[in-house]
Coordinates of C-alpha atoms and ligand atoms in Angstrom, one line a residue:
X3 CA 7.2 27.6 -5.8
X4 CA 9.3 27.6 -2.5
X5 CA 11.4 24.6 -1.9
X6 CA 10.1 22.6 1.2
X7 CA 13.4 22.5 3.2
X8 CA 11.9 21.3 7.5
X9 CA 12.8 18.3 8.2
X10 CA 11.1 17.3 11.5
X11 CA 7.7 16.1 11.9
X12 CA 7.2 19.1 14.5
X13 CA 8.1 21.7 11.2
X14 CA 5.2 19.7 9.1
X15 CA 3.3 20.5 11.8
X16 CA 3.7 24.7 11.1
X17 CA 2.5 23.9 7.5
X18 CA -0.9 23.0 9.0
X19 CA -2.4 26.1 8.6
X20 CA -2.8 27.6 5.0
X21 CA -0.7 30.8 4.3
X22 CA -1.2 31.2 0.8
X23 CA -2.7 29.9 -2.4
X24 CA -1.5 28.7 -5.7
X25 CA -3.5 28.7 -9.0
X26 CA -4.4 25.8 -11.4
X27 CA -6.2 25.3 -14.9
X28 CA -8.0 21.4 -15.0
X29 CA -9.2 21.1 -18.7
X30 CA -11.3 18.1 -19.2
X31 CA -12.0 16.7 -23.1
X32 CA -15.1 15.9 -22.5
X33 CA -15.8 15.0 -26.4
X34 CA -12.5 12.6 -26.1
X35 CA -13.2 9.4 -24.1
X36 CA -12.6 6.0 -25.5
X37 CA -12.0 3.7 -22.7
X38 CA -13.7 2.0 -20.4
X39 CA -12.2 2.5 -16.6
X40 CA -12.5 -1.5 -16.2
X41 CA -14.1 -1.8 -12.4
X42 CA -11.0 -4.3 -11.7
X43 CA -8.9 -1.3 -11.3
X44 CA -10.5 -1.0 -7.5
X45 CA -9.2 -4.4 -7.0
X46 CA -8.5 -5.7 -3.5
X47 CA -5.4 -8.7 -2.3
X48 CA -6.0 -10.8 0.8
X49 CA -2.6 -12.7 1.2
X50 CA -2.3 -15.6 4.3
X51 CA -0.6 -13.2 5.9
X52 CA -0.4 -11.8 9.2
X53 CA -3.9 -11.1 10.3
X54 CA -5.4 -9.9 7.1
X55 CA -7.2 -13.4 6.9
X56 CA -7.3 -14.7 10.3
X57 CA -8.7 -12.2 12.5
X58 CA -9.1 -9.6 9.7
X59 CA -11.9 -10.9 7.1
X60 CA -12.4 -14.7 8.8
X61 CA -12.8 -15.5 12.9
X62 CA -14.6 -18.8 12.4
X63 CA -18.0 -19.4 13.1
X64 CA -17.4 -20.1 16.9
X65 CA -16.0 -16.5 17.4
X66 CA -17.2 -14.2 19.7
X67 CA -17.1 -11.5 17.2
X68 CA -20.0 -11.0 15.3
X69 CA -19.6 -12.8 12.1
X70 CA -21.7 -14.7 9.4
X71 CA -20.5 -18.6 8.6
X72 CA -17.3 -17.1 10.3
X73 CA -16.7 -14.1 8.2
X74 CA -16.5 -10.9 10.5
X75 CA -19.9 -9.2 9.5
X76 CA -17.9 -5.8 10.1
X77 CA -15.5 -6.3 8.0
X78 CA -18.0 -8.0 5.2
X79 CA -20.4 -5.0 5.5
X80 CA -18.0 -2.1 5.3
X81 CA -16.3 -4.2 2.4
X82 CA -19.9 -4.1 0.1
X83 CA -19.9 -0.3 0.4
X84 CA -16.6 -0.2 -1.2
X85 CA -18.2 -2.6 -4.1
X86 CA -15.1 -4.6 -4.7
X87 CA -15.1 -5.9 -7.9
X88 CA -12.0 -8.4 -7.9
X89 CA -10.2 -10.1 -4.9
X90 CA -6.6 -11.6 -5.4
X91 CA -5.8 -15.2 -3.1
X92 CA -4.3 -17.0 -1.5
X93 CA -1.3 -14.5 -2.1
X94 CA 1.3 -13.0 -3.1
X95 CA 4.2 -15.0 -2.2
X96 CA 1.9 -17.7 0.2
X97 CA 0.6 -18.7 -3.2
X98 CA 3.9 -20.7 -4.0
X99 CA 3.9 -22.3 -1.0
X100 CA 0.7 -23.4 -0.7
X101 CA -1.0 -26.5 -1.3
X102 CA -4.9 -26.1 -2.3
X103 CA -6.0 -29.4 -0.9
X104 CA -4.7 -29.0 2.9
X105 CA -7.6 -26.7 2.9
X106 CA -10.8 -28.4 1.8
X107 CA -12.7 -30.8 3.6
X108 CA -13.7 -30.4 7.6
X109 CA -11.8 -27.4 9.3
X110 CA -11.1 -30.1 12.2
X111 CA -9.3 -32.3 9.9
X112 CA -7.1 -30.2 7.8
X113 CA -3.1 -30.1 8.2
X114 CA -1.3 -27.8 9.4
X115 CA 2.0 -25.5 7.9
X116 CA 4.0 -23.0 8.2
X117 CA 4.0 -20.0 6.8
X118 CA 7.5 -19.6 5.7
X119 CA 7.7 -16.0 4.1
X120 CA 5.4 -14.2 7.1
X121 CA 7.1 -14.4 10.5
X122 CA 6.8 -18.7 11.3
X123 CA 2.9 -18.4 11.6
X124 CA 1.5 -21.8 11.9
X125 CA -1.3 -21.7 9.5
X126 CA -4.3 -23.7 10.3
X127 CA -6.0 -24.2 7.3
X128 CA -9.4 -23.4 8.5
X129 CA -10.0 -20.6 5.6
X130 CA -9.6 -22.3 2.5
X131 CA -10.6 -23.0 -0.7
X132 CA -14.3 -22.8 -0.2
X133 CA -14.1 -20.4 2.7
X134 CA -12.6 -17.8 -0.2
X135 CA -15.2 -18.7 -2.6
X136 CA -17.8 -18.0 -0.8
X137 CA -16.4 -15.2 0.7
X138 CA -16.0 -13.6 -3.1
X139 CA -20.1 -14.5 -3.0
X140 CA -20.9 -12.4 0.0
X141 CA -18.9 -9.5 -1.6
X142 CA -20.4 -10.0 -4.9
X143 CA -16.9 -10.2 -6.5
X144 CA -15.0 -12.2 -9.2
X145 CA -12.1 -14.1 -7.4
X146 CA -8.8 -13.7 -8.5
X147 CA -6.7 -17.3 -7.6
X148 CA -2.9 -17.2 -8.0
X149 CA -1.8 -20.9 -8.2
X150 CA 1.6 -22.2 -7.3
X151 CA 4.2 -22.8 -9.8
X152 CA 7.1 -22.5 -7.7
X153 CA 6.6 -25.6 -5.5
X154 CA 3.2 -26.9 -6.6
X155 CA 2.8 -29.3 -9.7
X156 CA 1.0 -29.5 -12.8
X157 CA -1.5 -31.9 -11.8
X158 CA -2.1 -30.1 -8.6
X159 CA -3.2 -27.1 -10.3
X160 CA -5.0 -28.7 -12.9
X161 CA -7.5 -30.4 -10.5
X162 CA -7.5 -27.3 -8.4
X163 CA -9.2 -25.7 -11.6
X164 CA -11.3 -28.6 -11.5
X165 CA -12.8 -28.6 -7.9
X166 CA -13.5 -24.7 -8.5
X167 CA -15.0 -24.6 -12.1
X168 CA -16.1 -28.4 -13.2
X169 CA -19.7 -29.4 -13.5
X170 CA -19.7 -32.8 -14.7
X171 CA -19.4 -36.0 -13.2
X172 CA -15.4 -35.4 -12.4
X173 CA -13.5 -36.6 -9.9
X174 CA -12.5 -33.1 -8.8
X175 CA -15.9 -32.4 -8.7
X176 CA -17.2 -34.9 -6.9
X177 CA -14.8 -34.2 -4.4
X178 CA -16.5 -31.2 -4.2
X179 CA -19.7 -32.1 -3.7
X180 CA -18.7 -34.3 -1.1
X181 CA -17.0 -31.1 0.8
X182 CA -20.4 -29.8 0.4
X183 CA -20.6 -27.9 -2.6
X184 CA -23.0 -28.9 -4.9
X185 CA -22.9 -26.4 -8.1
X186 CA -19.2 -25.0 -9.1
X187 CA -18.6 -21.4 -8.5
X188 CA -17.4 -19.0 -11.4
X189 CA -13.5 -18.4 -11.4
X190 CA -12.4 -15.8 -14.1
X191 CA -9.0 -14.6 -13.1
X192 CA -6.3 -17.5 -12.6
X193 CA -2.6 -16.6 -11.8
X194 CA 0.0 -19.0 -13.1
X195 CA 2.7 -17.5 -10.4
X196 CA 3.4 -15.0 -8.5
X197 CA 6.7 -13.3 -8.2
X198 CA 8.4 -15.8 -10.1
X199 CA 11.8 -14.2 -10.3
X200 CA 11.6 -14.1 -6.6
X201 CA 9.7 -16.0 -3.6
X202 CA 8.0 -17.4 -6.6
X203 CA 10.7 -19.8 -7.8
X204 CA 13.4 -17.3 -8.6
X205 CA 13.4 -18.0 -12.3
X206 CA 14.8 -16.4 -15.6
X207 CA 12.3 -14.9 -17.3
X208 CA 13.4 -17.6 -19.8
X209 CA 12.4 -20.5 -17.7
X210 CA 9.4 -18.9 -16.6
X211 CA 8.2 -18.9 -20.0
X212 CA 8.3 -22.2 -20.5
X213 CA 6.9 -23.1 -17.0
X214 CA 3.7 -20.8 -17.9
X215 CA 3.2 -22.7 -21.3
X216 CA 3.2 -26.2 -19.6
X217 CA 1.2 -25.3 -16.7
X218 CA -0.9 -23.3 -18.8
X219 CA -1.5 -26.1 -20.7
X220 CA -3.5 -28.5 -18.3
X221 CA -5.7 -25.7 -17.3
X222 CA -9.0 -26.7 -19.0
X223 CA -11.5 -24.2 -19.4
X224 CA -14.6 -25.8 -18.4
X225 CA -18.4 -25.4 -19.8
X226 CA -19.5 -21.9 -18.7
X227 CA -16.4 -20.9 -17.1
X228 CA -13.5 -19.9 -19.4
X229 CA -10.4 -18.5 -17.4
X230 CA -8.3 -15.5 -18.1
X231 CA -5.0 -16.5 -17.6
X232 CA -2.4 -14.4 -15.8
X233 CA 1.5 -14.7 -16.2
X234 CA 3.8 -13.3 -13.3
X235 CA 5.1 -10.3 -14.5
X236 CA 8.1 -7.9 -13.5
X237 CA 8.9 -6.2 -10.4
X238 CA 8.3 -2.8 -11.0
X239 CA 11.6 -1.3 -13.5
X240 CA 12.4 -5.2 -14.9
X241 CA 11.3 -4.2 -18.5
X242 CA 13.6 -7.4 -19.7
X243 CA 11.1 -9.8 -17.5
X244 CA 8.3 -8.1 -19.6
X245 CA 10.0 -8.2 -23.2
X246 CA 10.8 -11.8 -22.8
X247 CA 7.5 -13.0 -21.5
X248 CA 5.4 -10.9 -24.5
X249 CA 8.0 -12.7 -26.9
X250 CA 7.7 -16.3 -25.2
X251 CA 4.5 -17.0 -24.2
X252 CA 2.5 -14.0 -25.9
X253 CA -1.4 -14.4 -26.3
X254 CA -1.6 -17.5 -24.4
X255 CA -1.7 -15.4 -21.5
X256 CA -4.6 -12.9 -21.3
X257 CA -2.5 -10.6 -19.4
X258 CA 0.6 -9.8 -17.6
X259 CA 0.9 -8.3 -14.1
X260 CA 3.3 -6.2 -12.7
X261 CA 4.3 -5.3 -9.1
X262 CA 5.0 -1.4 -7.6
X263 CA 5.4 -0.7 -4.0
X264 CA 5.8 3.0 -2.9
X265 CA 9.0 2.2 -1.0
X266 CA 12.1 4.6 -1.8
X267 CA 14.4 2.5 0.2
X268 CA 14.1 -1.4 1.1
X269 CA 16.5 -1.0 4.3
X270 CA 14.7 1.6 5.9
X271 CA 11.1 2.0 4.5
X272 CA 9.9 4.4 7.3
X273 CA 7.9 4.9 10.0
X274 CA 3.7 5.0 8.4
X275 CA 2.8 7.8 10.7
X276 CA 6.0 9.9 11.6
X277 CA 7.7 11.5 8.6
X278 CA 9.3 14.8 7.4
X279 CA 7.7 17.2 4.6
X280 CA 10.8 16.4 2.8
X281 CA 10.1 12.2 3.1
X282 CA 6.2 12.8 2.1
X283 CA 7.5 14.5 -0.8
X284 CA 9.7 11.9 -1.5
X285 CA 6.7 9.4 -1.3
X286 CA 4.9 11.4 -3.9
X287 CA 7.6 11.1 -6.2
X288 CA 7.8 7.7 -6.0
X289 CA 4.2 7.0 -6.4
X290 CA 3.8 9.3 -9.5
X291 CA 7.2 6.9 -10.5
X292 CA 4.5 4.7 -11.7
X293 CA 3.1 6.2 -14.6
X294 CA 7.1 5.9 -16.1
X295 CA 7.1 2.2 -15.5
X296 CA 3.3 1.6 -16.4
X297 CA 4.2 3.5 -19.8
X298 CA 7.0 1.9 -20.4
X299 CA 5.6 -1.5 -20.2
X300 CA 2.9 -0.8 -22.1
X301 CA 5.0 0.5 -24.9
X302 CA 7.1 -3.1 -24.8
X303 CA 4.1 -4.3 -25.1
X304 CA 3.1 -2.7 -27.9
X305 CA 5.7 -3.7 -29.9
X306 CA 4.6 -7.1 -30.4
X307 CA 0.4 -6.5 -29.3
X308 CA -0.1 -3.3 -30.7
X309 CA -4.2 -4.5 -30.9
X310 CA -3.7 -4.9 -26.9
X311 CA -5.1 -7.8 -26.6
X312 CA -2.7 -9.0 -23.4
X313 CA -3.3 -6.7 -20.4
X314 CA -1.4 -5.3 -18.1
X315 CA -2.6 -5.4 -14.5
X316 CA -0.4 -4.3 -11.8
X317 CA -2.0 -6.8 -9.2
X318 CA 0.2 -5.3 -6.0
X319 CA 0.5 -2.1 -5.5
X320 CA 0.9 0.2 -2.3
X321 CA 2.5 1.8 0.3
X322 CA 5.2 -0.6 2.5
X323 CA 6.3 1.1 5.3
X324 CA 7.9 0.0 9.0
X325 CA 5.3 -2.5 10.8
X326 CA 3.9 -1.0 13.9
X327 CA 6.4 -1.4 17.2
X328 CA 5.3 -4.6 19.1
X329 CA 3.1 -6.2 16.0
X330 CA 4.5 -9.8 15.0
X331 CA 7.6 -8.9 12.7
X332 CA 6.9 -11.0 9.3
X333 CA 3.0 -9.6 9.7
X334 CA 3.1 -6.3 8.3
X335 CA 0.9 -4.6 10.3
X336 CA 0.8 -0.9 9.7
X337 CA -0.8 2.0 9.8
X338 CA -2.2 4.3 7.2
X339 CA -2.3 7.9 7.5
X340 CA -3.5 11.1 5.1
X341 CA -0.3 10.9 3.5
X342 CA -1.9 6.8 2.2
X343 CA -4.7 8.8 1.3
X344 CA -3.0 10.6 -1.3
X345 CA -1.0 7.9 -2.6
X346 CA -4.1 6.1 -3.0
X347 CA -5.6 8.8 -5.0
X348 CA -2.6 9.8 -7.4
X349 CA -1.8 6.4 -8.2
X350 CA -5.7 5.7 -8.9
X351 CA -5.4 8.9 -11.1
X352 CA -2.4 7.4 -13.1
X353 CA -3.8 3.9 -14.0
X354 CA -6.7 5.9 -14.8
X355 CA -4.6 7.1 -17.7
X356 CA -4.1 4.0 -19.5
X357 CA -6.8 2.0 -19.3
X358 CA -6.5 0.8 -22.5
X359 CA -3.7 -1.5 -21.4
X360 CA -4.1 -1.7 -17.8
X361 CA -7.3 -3.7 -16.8
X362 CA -6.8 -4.7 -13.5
X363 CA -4.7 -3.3 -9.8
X364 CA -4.9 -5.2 -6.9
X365 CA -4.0 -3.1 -4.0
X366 CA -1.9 -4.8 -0.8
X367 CA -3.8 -5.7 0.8
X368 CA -7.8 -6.2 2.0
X369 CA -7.1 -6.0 5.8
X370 CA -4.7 -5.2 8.3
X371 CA -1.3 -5.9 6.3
X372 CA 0.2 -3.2 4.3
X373 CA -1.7 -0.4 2.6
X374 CA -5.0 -1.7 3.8
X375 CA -8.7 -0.7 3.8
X376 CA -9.5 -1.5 7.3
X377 CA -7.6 -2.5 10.5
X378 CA -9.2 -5.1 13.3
X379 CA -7.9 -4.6 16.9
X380 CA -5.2 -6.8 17.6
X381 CA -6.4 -7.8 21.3
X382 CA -9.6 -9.5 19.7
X383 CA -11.9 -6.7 21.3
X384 CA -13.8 -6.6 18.0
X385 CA -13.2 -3.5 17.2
X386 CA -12.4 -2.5 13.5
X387 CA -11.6 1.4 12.2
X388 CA -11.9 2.2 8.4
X389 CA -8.7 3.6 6.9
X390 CA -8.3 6.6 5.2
X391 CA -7.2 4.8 1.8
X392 CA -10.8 3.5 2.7
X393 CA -12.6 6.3 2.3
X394 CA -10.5 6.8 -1.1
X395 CA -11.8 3.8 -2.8
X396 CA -15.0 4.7 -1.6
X397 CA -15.2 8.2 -2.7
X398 CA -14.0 6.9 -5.7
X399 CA -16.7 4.1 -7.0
X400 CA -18.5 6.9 -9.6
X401 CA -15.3 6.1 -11.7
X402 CA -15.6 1.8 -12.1
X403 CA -16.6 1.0 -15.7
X404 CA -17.2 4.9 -16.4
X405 CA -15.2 6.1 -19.4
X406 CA -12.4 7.8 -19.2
X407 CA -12.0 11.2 -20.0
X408 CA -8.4 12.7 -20.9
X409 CA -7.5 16.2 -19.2
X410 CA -4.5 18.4 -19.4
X411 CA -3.2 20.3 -16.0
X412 CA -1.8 23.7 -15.9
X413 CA -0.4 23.7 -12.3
X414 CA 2.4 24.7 -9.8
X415 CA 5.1 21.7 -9.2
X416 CA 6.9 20.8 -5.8
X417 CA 10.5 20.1 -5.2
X418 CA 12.0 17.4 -3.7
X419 CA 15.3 17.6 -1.5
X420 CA 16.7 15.3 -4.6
X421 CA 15.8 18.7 -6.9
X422 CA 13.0 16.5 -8.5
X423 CA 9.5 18.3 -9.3
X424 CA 6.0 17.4 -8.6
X425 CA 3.2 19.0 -9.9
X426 CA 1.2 20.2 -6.9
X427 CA -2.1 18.9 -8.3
X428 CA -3.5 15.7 -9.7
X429 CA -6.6 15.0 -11.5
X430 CA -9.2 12.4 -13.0
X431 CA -12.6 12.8 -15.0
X432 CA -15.1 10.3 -16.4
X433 CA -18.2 9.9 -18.0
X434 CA -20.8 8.0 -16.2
X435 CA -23.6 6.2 -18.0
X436 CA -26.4 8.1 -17.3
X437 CA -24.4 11.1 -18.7
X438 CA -22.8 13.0 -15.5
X439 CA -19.3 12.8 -14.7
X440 CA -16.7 12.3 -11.6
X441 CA -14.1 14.1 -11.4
X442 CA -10.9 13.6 -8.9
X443 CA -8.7 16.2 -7.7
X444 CA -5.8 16.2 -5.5
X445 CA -3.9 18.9 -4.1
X446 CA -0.4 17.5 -2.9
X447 CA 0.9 20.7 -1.4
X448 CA 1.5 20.4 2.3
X449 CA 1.4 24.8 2.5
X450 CA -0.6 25.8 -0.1
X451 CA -4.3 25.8 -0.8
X452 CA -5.0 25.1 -4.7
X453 CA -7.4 27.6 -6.8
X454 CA -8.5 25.4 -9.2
X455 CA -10.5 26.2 -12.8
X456 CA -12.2 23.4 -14.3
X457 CA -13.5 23.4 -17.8
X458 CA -15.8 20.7 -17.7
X459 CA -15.9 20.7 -21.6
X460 CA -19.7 20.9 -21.5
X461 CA -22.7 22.7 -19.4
X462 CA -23.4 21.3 -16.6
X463 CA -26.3 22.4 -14.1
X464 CA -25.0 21.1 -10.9
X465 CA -22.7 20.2 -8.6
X466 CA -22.0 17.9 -5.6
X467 CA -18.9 17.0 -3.7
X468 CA -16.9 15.6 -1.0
X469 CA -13.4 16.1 0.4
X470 CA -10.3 14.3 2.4
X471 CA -8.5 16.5 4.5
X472 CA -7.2 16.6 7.7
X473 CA -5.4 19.0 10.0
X474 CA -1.9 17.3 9.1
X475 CA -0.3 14.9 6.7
X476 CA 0.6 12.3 9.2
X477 CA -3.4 11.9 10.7
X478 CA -4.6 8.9 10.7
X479 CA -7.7 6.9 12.4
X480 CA -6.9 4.4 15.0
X481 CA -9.9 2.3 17.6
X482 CA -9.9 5.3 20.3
X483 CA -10.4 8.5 17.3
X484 CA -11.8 6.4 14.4
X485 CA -12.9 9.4 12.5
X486 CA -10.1 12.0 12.3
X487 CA -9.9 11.3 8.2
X488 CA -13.2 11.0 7.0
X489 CA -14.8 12.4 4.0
X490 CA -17.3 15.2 4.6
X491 CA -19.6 17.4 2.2
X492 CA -17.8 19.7 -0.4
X493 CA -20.1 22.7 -1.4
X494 CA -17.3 25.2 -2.2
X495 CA -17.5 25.0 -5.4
X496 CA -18.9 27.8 -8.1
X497 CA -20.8 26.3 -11.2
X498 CA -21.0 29.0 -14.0
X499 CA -21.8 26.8 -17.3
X500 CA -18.8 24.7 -18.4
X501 CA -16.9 26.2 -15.9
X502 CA -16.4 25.0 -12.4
X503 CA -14.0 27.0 -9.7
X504 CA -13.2 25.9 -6.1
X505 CA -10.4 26.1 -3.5
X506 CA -8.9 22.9 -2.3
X507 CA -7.1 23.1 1.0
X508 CA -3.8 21.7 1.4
X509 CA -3.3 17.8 1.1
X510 CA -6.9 17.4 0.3
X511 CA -8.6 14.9 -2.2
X512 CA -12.1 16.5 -3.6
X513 CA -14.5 14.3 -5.6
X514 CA -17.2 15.7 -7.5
X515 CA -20.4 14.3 -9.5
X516 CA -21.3 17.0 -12.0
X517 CA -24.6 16.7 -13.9
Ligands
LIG1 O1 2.2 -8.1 -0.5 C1 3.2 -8.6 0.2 C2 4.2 -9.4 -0.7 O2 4.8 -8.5 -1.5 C3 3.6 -10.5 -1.5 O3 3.4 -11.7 -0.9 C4 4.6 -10.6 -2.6 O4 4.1 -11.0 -3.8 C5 5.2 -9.2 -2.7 O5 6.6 -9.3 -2.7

């Protein structure tokens, strides 16, 4: 395989047209699949935090903007095609900082802060606790809360259980009903920190331990609602954070989370839509970096939970790249481009992999900050553009709560400038329900198309597909060219029995339902 050795954006542009092809061999064990791809694994993150909130999924019920109760009905309705199973609130590293009841009661009334980790932004208030609930009702999701150890107390996050999940005759409760909500709503997922070696506190792992099992224990499961209990896990290679926390607090947690950005370098993260062939391939190393530190978790884990009862969910994940010249610094804003695309995919693919552990990814975020699924217009025209890590999760929804099927690759590997390989093709496979079966496929090279064999492990009698490509890497969709990544019909594929050929263009994703 040649080395990849351009380095401007004008030399990725030559590698838009196709010159030659390289062969691989995806064999799928059809016969082999165990687990359960959990639905949480398409998980979503709306942080206070720039606009993803304000202006992203809420514009209050006196906007201009189209919107139901104040929810953008854009936003809300391109959201339900995506069928998010799982949103994560009020952050990320907000959560510790924030103080659930400043945002109950009428909007008019509710204190003000400000929002110390994102730029200054004086935060209103005005979407709060019931504003999220109900949002996670219009979605049809479960709601993921994080609740603040790092400057919050005890008894705060006790009766914030309370107000959310308590039926009876409570003072939490009836606090509730006097804000106008009668019946309690059904919380699952409950985060006892975020980030708590960092903006969440910056404890020991140690420390943290000990926090979890005291705040843990004031969170009363209430009648009908029994919640699953998350600890604040490591930051991506801090298998120490993990070791201590499985050894301290063990199965009074349900799970553990873990965070992985693809960033390669803090001090200079890169521009979202302006990059070399050498940097994207860079970015592909790092992403497929995550399987190491998934599996290596996992196998700490397994030391002292070899059942695996305690999951691992890596509830932030994503690209973090330069914000956009002349956003808000502190907001995030960025773009998202073909090259998010395929991160999305390949990292999708990996936690595929090991479900069996890994029950839940949250990717950051929902809206206009980081690696998101859609971006509003900044000037308040109302306009809103679907990303292509959009049309990802999308094309992707055959594989929630399908089972998993294990495949092996035969295929050609990249080289980095650092002399590091990466195989040139990623795949996924699962079995549906009703008996058919998705399958993912990714070809990473920039030059080469992919010739791909697929033994399906089983006859199959048809075929249907759709690919994510576009003419180059750094494509993207902004509110004047909304569709320049969108999927479109695959039919290139030839079906002979267990035994499925096609030829994948350069930097494409294909997903196909076989029956
Ligand atoms: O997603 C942005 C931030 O990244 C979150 O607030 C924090 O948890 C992480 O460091």
């Amino acid at each position: 395989m040649r080395r990849i050795t351009l380095t401007t954006l004008a030399a990725a542009l030559l590698f838009a047209a196709p010159t030659t092809a390289s062969e691989a061999t995806v064999t799928i064990h059809a016969d082999q699949g165990k687990y359960k791809i959990n639905k949480e694994i398409y998980g979503q993150f709306a942080e206070h935090l720039g606009s993803c909130i304000y202006g992203g999924l809420w514009v209050g019920p006196d906007s201009p903007i189209p919107n139901t109760d104040g929810y953008r009905s854009d936003v809300v309705e391109a959201l339900r095609r995506l069928q998010v199973p799982v949103l994560r609130w009020p952050g990320g590293c907000f959560a510790d900082d924030y103080h659930w009841m400043d945002g109950i009661g009428p909007r008019s009334q509710r204190p003000t802060l400000r929002n110390n980790n994102w730029g200054g932004t004086i935060e209103d208030n005005s979407f709060g606790t019931h504003e999220f609930l109900n949002l996670c009702e219009l979605l049809g999701c479960e709601p993921y809360v994080s609740g603040n150890v790092g400057s919050g107390t005890v008894k705060e996050m006790a009766q914030w259980v309370e107000y959310m999940t308590s039926d009876g005759d409570t003072p939490m409760a009836r606090l509730r009903r006097q804000n106008g909500r009668e019946k309690p709503w059904h919380v699952k997922y409950f985060g006892i920190g975020n980030e708590a070696w960092g903006c969440g506190g910056n404890m020991t792992p140690e420390y943290y331990s000990n926090e979890f099992r005291r705040y843990n224990t004031y969170l009363r499961d209430q009648p009908g609602n029994r919640l699953y209990r998350i600890a604040s896990g490591a930051s991506d290679y801090d298998y120490n954070w993990t070791r201590v926390l499985m050894r301290n607090i063990g199965r009074r947690m349900n799970a553990l989370s873990v965070h992985y950005y693809t960033v390669r370098n803090w001090g200079n993260k890169g521009k979202a839509t302006a990059f070399s062939p050498e940097e994207y391939l860079l970015t592909v190393e790092k992403c497929l970096d995550v399987e190491n530190v998934v599996r290596r978790h996992c196998q700490i884990m397994d030391e002292t939970d070899p059942e695996k009862h305690i999951a691992l969910m890596v509830d932030e994940w994503g690209t973090w790249w330069d914000e956009e010249p002349g956003t808000i610094p502190g907001h995030l804003y960025q773009q998202n481009s073909m090259r998010d695309a395929i991160v999305a995919a390949l990292m999708l693919n990996v936690y595929h992999k090991y479900v069996d552990r890994v029950r839940m990814a949250n990717i950051a975020q929902m809206v206009n900050v980081l690696q998101a699924m859609i971006l509003t217009d900044q000037e308040g025209t109302g306009h809103m553009v679907l990303t292509p890590t959009y049309h990802v999760f999308e094309m992707y929804k055959g594989f929630q709560e399908a089972t998993h099927l294990p495949l092996d690759i035969a295929c050609d590997s990249l080289s980095t400038v650092e002399g590091k390989r990466v195989p040139s093709v990623s795949a996924s496979a699962a079995r549906q329900a009703d008996g058919s079966m998705t399958v993912s496929l990714v070809n990473v090279s920039l030059e080469e198309s992919s010739e791909l064999t697929v033994q399906l492990g089983a006859e199959a009698r048809e075929v249907e597909g759709r690919i994510l490509t576009s003419k180059q890497i750094a494509d993207f969709n902004d509110f004047s060219h909304p569709d320049v990544v969108t999927p479109a019909p695959f039919n290139k594929t030839r079906l002979k029995k267990d035994r499925l050929t096609l030829k994948m263009p350069p930097r494409s994703i294909v997903v196909l339902q076989v029956k």
